[in-house]
Short mmCIF file of C-alpha atoms in Angstrom, two decimals:
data_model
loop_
_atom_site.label_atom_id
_atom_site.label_comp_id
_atom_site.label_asym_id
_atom_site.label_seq_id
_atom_site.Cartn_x
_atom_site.Cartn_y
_atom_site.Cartn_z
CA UNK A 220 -31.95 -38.28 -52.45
CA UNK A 221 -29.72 -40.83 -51.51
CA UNK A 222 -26.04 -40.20 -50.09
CA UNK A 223 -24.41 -41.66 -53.53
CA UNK A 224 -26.61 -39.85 -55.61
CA UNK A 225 -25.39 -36.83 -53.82
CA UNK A 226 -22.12 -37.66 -54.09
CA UNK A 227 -22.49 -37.82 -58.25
CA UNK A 228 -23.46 -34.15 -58.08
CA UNK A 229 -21.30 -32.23 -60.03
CA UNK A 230 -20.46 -29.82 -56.85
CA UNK A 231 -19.73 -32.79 -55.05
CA UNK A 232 -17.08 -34.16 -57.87
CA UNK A 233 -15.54 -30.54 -57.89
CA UNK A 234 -14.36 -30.72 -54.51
CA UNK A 235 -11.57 -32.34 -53.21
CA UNK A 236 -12.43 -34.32 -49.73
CA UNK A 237 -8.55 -35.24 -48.90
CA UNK A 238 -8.05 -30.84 -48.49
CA UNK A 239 -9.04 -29.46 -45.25
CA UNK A 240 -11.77 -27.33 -44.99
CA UNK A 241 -9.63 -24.48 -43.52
CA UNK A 242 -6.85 -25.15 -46.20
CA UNK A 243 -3.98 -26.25 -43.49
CA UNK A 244 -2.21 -29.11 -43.92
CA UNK A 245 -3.44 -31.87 -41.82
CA UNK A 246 -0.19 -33.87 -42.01
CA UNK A 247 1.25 -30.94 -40.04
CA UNK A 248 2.42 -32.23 -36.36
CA UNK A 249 1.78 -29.93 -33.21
CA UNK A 250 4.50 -29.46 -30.53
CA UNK A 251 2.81 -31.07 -27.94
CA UNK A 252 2.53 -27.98 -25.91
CA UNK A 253 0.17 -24.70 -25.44
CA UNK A 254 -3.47 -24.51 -26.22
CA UNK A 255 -4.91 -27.29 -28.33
CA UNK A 256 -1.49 -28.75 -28.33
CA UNK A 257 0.41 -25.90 -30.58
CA UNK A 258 3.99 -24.98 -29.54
CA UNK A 259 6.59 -27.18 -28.74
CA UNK A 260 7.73 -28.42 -25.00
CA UNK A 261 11.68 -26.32 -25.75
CA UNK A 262 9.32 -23.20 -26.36
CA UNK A 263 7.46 -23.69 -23.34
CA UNK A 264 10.75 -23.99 -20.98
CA UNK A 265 12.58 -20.98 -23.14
CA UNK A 266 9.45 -19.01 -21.90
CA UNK A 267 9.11 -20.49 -18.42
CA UNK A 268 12.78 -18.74 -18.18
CA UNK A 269 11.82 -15.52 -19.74
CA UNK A 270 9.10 -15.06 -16.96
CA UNK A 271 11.39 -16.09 -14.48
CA UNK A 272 14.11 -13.44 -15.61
CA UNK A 273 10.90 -10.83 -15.82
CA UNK A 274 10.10 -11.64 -12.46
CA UNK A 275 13.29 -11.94 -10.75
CA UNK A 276 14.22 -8.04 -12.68
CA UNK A 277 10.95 -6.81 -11.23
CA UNK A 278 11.54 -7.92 -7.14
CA UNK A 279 15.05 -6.22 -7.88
CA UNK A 280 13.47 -2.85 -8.95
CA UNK A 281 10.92 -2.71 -6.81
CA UNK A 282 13.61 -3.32 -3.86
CA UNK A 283 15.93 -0.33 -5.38
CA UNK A 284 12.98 1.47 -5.76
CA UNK A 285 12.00 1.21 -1.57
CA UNK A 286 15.08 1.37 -0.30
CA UNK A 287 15.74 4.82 -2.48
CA UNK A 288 12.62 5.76 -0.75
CA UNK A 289 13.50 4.83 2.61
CA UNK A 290 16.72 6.24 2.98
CA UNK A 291 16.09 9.71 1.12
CA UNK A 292 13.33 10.32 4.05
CA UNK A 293 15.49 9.78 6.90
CA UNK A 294 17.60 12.16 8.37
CA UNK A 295 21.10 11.59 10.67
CA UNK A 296 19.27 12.60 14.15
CA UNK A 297 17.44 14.97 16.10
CA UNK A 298 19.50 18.21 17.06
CA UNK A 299 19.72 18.68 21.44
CA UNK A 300 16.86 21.48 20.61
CA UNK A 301 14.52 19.54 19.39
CA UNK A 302 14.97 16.50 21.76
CA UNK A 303 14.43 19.31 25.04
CA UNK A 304 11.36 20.72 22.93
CA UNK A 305 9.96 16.80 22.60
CA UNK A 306 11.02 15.92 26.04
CA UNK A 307 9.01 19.04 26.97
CA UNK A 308 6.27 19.02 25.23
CA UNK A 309 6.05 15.29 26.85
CA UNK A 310 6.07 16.42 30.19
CA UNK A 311 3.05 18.39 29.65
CA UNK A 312 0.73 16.91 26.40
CA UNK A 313 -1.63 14.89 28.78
CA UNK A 314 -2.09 18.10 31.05
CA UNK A 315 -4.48 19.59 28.45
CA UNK A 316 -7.57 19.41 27.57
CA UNK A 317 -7.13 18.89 23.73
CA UNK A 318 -4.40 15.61 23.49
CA UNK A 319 -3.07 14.95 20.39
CA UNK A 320 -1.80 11.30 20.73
CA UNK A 321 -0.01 11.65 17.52
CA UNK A 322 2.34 14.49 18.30
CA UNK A 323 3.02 12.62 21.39
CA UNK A 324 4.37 9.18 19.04
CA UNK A 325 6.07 11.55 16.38
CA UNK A 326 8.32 12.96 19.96
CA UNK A 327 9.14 9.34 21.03
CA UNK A 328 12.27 8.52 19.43
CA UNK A 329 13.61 12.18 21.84
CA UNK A 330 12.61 10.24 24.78
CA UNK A 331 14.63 6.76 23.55
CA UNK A 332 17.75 5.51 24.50
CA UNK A 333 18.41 3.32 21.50
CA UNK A 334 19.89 5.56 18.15
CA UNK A 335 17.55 6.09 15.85
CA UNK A 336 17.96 6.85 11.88
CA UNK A 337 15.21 8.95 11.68
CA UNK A 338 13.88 12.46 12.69
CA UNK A 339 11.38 11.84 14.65
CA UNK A 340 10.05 15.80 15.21
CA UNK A 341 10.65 17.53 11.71
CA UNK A 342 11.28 21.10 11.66
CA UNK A 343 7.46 21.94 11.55
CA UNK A 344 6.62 20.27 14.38
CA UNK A 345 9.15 21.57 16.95
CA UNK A 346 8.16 25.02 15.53
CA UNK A 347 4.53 24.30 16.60
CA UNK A 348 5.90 22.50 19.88
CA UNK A 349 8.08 25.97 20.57
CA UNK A 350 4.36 27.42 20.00
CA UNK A 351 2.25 25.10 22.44
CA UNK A 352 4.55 26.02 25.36
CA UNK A 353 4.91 29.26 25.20
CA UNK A 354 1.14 29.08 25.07
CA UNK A 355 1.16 26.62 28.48
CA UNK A 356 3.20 28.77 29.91
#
């Protein structure tokens, strides 16, 4: 069977070759912009700016958000107590046998000249430094 003999099939007459298979209109005209060229180039710079906004409102929180953080945890400065129980316990940490390098960094802001914004020994800690030396002692 021959392509024009096909073509003379009534199925063939029925349909309409000038439609689109999918039914859109091919006469339609894209943006120029997006995947497989739908959306237009004013959508694509109205959403460039939307992301921008998005972005710019997210750094902002996230800011707010660590410097809530930051200054809820500090505290003014260390009371003259626990700055002689540091400067104490500094004295004798490395005399020991057990040497907890970390207690000795959390008492190092007692030993510093420069002001500091935060506590360096919290309340637990000078109550177990009060502990340790009466045990050394």
């Amino acid at each position: 069977m021959t392509r024009t003999e096909r073509a003379t099939f009534p199925r063939a007459l029925v349909r309409d070759r000038s439609e689109s298979k999918s039914g859109l209109d091919k006469s339609l005209r894209k943006g120029g912009n997006g995947g497989h060229n739908w959306g237009g180039l004013l959508d694509a710079s109205y959403h460039g700016a939307l992301e921008g906004e998005e972005q710019a409102l997210a750094t902002a929180d996230e800011r707010r958000d660590s410097l809530d953080k930051n200054t809820s945890e500090r505290s003014n400065s260390l009371t003259e107590e626990e700055k002689r129980l540091a400067r104490d316990f500094r004295k004798t940490a490395l005399k020991g046998q057990d040497i907890d390098l970390s207690a000795i960094a959390r008492t190092s802001a007692a030993v510093s000249n420069s002001p500091t914004t935060r506590n360096a020994v919290p309340m637990q800690y000078s109550q177990r430094l009060e502990h340790q030396l009466s045990c050394d002692s």
